[in-house]
């Protein structure tokens, strides 16, 4: 559900375990606990708060905690207490058939899933500027933060509206959780309409995005409740499938892609110690290596592509979107802007020149780094255009759909978080 590249790896999505719990323990917290008295997590929950904090901190430090795994090897040893109850592909399944894992139920549960006492569901009205600001605050403070407190996402209200309100969006698919006492927004998950072709099947489904739990409420099983509730609301509209991406390994990736990055503003990236830059390379060498043409080759207009032939027919098209980060604790730089390749369509087999034009355009528009996934035919230009090799995976998942694995070059969608 996120694709901001190496930065996201550095930011580390599961860093919230050290967060302190609120002083007053909500009585109904059982709803976020597993069942069964001998469950180790129930036993952990039964310990005094201070002890729990110490244990959770230690588990995080040694990466042995209940956080989802980052590799398939780790995943094979992980017990998915929630995901194993869901209609999703299993890790070792070599699916050959195509279709829903469970048929849609006749009656969809009418009532929302229960939240522990002290919390309530709130459907967020994103047309309200104050609600949008609250969502920005939740995401910017909790979506990602690196261990050394350097970079943070900086989603703007406009960005959130763009990604959460595509054509046919529904308000009820923007599910928030608030604290009853002070109405503070502490959890969020969203679904947006998506029309997908999976192999030969065209399917109306949703794209699930922006799953976020406040750092102080991590590791309390709020995520399963959020996922169940958004699923219920989607089911109410007669839809039973979802597509989503994550950096973590869940059961079971349909495709595992790589995020690759291309420095645009080399000096700034070096100054902010941007992760993933080649170590021990001098600024001069890095500048030389990453030099880009001054002007675009195929499109000399000030507007971005599409490119038209002499008859006015569109022959090539490239599009990218931007996300921003706050740079914390730096004497000079306060922000960092990343452009992400959305799609490129070209009349020639290798769209290298077209993508290079996109890099030039992105640099001119003030972006510092450009990311692209190794999906579709992108590998034809990624290395030529000096996109870094990266070990950062982005896994694609389908909810309630069985089909064989898909190789990255056959993945045709990029899902902005
Ligand atoms: C992702 C996040 C919501 C998980 O919260 P948490 O407090 O660590 O986890 P919880 O105790 O609520 O729930 C644990 C369950 O959620 C699952 N889970 C964790 N991260 C998940 C993700 N990104 N997508 C789907 N499920 C996830 C776990 O696998 C676990 O289920 P399991 O028992 O089947 O393994 C939280 O870490 C967060 O807000 N991170 C920052 C934003 C982010 O990374 N969002 C996801 C982008 S893909």
Tab-separated table of N, CA and C and ligand atoms in Angstrom, residues 1-2 13 68 78-83 142-143 211-213 217-224 227 245-246 248 250, ligand 1:
chain	number	residue	atom	x	y	z
A	1	UNK	N	0.813	-1.199	0.000
A	1	UNK	CA	0.000	0.000	0.000
A	1	UNK	C	0.857	1.265	0.000
A	2	UNK	N	2.088	1.024	-0.186
A	2	UNK	CA	2.939	2.185	-0.281
A	2	UNK	C	4.011	1.911	-1.298
A	13	UNK	N	8.036	0.413	8.162
A	13	UNK	CA	6.621	0.598	8.462
A	13	UNK	C	6.192	0.068	9.817
A	68	UNK	N	4.466	-8.379	10.638
A	68	UNK	CA	4.516	-9.301	9.512
A	68	UNK	C	5.923	-9.371	8.914
A	78	UNK	N	6.107	-17.611	10.042
A	78	UNK	CA	5.190	-16.711	10.746
A	78	UNK	C	3.786	-17.325	10.847
A	79	UNK	N	3.140	-17.104	11.990
A	79	UNK	CA	1.747	-17.553	12.117
A	79	UNK	C	0.830	-16.364	11.861
A	80	UNK	N	0.045	-16.468	10.806
A	80	UNK	CA	-0.877	-15.384	10.453
A	80	UNK	C	-2.211	-15.639	11.135
A	81	UNK	N	-2.352	-15.139	12.336
A	81	UNK	CA	-3.570	-15.441	13.094
A	81	UNK	C	-4.791	-14.813	12.452
A	82	UNK	N	-4.609	-13.670	11.829
A	82	UNK	CA	-5.748	-13.039	11.163
A	82	UNK	C	-5.847	-13.502	9.709
A	83	UNK	N	-4.760	-13.348	8.974
A	83	UNK	CA	-4.853	-13.584	7.535
A	83	UNK	C	-5.217	-15.029	7.203
A	142	UNK	N	1.991	9.195	11.535
A	142	UNK	CA	2.006	7.764	11.866
A	142	UNK	C	2.222	6.825	10.698
A	143	UNK	N	2.121	7.333	9.461
A	143	UNK	CA	2.202	6.395	8.336
A	143	UNK	C	3.597	5.791	8.270
A	211	UNK	N	-4.035	2.047	5.047
A	211	UNK	CA	-4.217	1.397	6.347
A	211	UNK	C	-3.231	2.046	7.328
A	212	UNK	N	-3.763	2.590	8.387
A	212	UNK	CA	-2.873	3.270	9.336
A	212	UNK	C	-3.450	3.217	10.754
A	213	UNK	N	-2.591	2.843	11.692
A	213	UNK	CA	-2.962	2.809	13.109
A	213	UNK	C	-1.998	3.732	13.862
A	217	UNK	N	-1.191	2.858	19.422
A	217	UNK	CA	-2.154	1.745	19.461
A	217	UNK	C	-1.688	0.555	18.631
A	218	UNK	N	-0.405	0.527	18.356
A	218	UNK	CA	0.119	-0.583	17.546
A	218	UNK	C	0.159	-1.888	18.338
A	219	UNK	N	0.168	-2.973	17.561
A	219	UNK	CA	0.288	-4.347	18.090
A	219	UNK	C	-0.875	-4.712	19.003
A	220	UNK	N	-2.019	-4.077	18.787
A	220	UNK	CA	-3.197	-4.385	19.597
A	220	UNK	C	-4.307	-4.990	18.748
A	221	UNK	N	-3.945	-5.402	17.548
A	221	UNK	CA	-4.897	-6.070	16.657
A	221	UNK	C	-6.021	-5.141	16.179
A	222	UNK	N	-5.684	-3.868	16.010
A	222	UNK	CA	-6.702	-2.984	15.435
A	222	UNK	C	-6.804	-3.227	13.921
A	223	UNK	N	-5.688	-3.627	13.325
A	223	UNK	CA	-5.668	-3.823	11.867
A	223	UNK	C	-6.732	-4.826	11.396
A	224	UNK	N	-6.815	-6.018	12.008
A	224	UNK	CA	-7.856	-6.948	11.555
A	224	UNK	C	-9.263	-6.351	11.615
A	227	UNK	N	-9.649	-3.977	8.670
A	227	UNK	CA	-9.774	-4.708	7.397
A	227	UNK	C	-11.152	-5.369	7.298
A	245	UNK	N	-1.369	-3.470	-2.150
A	245	UNK	CA	0.070	-3.744	-2.166
A	245	UNK	C	0.615	-3.494	-0.773
A	246	UNK	N	1.731	-4.147	-0.481
A	246	UNK	CA	2.389	-3.913	0.808
A	246	UNK	C	3.860	-4.287	0.687
A	248	UNK	N	5.321	-5.643	3.211
A	248	UNK	CA	5.455	-6.829	4.052
A	248	UNK	C	4.859	-8.048	3.335
A	250	UNK	N	2.470	-10.999	3.231
A	250	UNK	CA	1.219	-11.520	3.786
A	250	UNK	C	0.847	-12.730	2.925
B	1	LIG	C1	0.375	-1.496	9.189
B	1	LIG	C2	-0.160	-1.204	10.589
B	1	LIG	C3	-1.581	-0.666	10.473
B	1	LIG	C4	-0.155	-2.515	11.380
B	1	LIG	O1	-0.531	-2.222	12.691
B	1	LIG	P1	-0.030	-3.105	13.929
B	1	LIG	O2	-0.496	-2.403	15.135
B	1	LIG	O3	1.419	-3.380	13.752
B	1	LIG	O4	-0.755	-4.521	13.741
B	1	LIG	P2	-2.066	-5.037	14.506
B	1	LIG	O5	-1.718	-5.564	15.843
B	1	LIG	O6	-3.132	-4.008	14.475
B	1	LIG	O7	-2.527	-6.233	13.549
B	1	LIG	C5	-1.682	-7.282	13.251
B	1	LIG	C6	-2.177	-7.962	12.008
B	1	LIG	O8	-2.171	-7.017	10.923
B	1	LIG	C7	-1.456	-7.572	9.836
B	1	LIG	N1	-0.792	-6.509	9.111
B	1	LIG	C8	0.269	-5.783	9.494
B	1	LIG	N2	0.627	-4.934	8.523
B	1	LIG	C9	-0.234	-5.118	7.513
B	1	LIG	C10	-0.376	-4.529	6.234
B	1	LIG	N3	0.442	-3.588	5.801
B	1	LIG	N4	-1.393	-4.940	5.469
B	1	LIG	C11	-2.239	-5.899	5.887
B	1	LIG	N5	-2.136	-6.525	7.097
B	1	LIG	C12	-1.140	-6.129	7.888
B	1	LIG	C13	-0.456	-8.514	10.496
B	1	LIG	O9	0.029	-9.469	9.588
B	1	LIG	C14	-1.269	-9.107	11.616
B	1	LIG	O10	-2.100	-10.146	11.151
B	1	LIG	P3	-1.621	-11.699	11.295
B	1	LIG	O11	-1.848	-12.073	12.724
B	1	LIG	O12	-2.495	-12.450	10.344
B	1	LIG	O13	-0.170	-11.757	10.918
B	1	LIG	C15	0.711	-0.181	11.352
B	1	LIG	O14	2.007	-0.721	11.502
B	1	LIG	C16	0.825	1.143	10.619
B	1	LIG	O15	-0.064	1.985	10.718
B	1	LIG	N6	1.957	1.330	9.908
B	1	LIG	C17	2.229	2.562	9.184
B	1	LIG	C18	1.421	2.647	7.899
B	1	LIG	C19	1.607	1.433	7.024
B	1	LIG	O16	2.679	0.917	6.862
B	1	LIG	N7	0.477	0.995	6.428
B	1	LIG	C20	0.451	-0.140	5.556
B	1	LIG	C21	0.935	0.246	4.233
B	1	LIG	S1	1.010	-1.217	3.221
